[in-house]
Amino acid sequence: MKLKLTPTQNLCIGFLESGFKVVQIGDHFYFMKGDRKQKVLSKTLDALVSRGALEHKNDGDYELSAEFLEYRKQMRSPVKSPRTRH
């Protein structure tokens, strides 16, 4: 999986990684954690679903996909470059 995320999409991923949940109030979506709330556009969520970063569950919840979590884990691991000796 190779993702090219916009800064807004990357920010949304950050909200989800830090424990925020996506909730729908009326026609609008928000990231909520405790009493903190940040609005998010539905088209941003749709774009993340279409890119494979988010899964839209049957109960209406959005969460990071297992494939994306594995991708993120690989991207954060230290890269071990082979040492060449001359």
Short mmCIF file of C-alpha atoms in Angstrom, two decimals:
data_model
loop_
_atom_site.label_atom_id
_atom_site.label_comp_id
_atom_site.label_asym_id
_atom_site.label_seq_id
_atom_site.Cartn_x
_atom_site.Cartn_y
_atom_site.Cartn_z
CA MET A 1 0.00 0.00 0.00
CA LYS A 2 1.38 3.35 -0.96
CA LEU A 3 -0.66 6.33 0.11
CA LYS A 4 -0.40 9.92 -0.93
CA LEU A 5 -2.43 11.85 1.62
CA THR A 6 -3.25 15.51 1.53
CA PRO A 7 -2.35 17.55 4.62
CA THR A 8 -6.02 17.56 5.64
CA GLN A 9 -6.30 13.79 5.25
CA ASN A 10 -3.09 13.30 7.21
CA LEU A 11 -4.51 15.50 9.98
CA CYS A 12 -7.63 13.33 10.07
CA ILE A 13 -5.50 10.21 10.44
CA GLY A 14 -3.69 11.92 13.32
CA PHE A 15 -6.99 12.61 15.08
CA LEU A 16 -7.98 8.95 14.79
CA GLU A 17 -4.56 7.70 15.91
CA SER A 18 -4.77 9.90 19.01
CA GLY A 19 -8.09 8.44 20.15
CA PHE A 20 -10.70 10.69 18.57
CA LYS A 21 -13.89 9.04 17.28
CA VAL A 22 -15.93 10.13 14.27
CA VAL A 23 -19.51 11.02 15.17
CA GLN A 24 -22.32 12.33 13.03
CA ILE A 25 -24.51 15.10 14.40
CA GLY A 26 -27.23 15.98 11.93
CA ASP A 27 -25.65 16.25 8.51
CA HIS A 28 -22.17 17.03 9.85
CA PHE A 29 -19.28 14.81 10.99
CA TYR A 30 -16.97 15.60 13.89
CA PHE A 31 -13.91 14.14 15.56
CA MET A 32 -14.78 13.91 19.25
CA LYS A 33 -12.74 13.04 22.32
CA GLY A 34 -14.16 13.99 25.69
CA ASP A 35 -15.52 17.52 25.35
CA ARG A 36 -13.26 18.36 22.39
CA LYS A 37 -14.86 18.49 18.95
CA GLN A 38 -13.43 19.19 15.48
CA LYS A 39 -15.54 19.30 12.32
CA VAL A 40 -14.55 17.09 9.37
CA LEU A 41 -16.06 17.10 5.89
CA SER A 42 -17.79 13.95 4.70
CA LYS A 43 -15.87 14.17 1.41
CA THR A 44 -12.60 13.91 3.38
CA LEU A 45 -13.84 10.77 5.10
CA ASP A 46 -15.01 9.35 1.76
CA ALA A 47 -11.59 10.03 0.22
CA LEU A 48 -9.85 8.21 3.08
CA VAL A 49 -12.20 5.24 2.67
CA SER A 50 -11.59 5.11 -1.09
CA ARG A 51 -7.80 5.17 -0.51
CA GLY A 52 -8.01 2.29 1.94
CA ALA A 53 -6.96 4.22 5.04
CA LEU A 54 -10.39 4.09 6.71
CA GLU A 55 -13.10 1.49 6.97
CA HIS A 56 -16.73 2.47 7.25
CA LYS A 57 -18.29 -0.17 9.49
CA ASN A 58 -21.86 -1.47 9.26
CA ASP A 59 -22.76 0.31 12.49
CA GLY A 60 -21.73 3.66 10.95
CA ASP A 61 -18.37 3.97 12.71
CA TYR A 62 -15.18 4.92 10.93
CA GLU A 63 -11.88 3.40 11.97
CA LEU A 64 -8.41 2.97 10.57
CA SER A 65 -8.14 -0.09 8.36
CA ALA A 66 -5.91 -3.00 9.36
CA GLU A 67 -4.02 -2.59 6.09
CA PHE A 68 -3.35 1.08 6.83
CA LEU A 69 -2.23 0.34 10.40
CA GLU A 70 0.28 -2.19 9.05
CA TYR A 71 1.45 0.33 6.44
CA ARG A 72 1.90 3.00 9.12
CA LYS A 73 3.81 0.56 11.32
CA GLN A 74 6.21 -0.22 8.47
CA MET A 75 6.69 3.47 7.70
CA ARG A 76 7.57 4.24 11.33
CA SER A 77 10.02 1.41 11.79
CA PRO A 78 13.69 2.33 11.45
CA VAL A 79 15.04 1.47 8.05
CA LYS A 80 18.08 -0.73 8.21
CA SER A 81 20.22 0.01 5.20
CA PRO A 82 22.69 -2.65 4.15
CA ARG A 83 26.24 -1.62 4.87
CA THR A 84 28.63 -1.99 2.03
CA ARG A 85 32.33 -2.21 2.57
CA HIS A 86 34.82 -1.12 -0.02
#
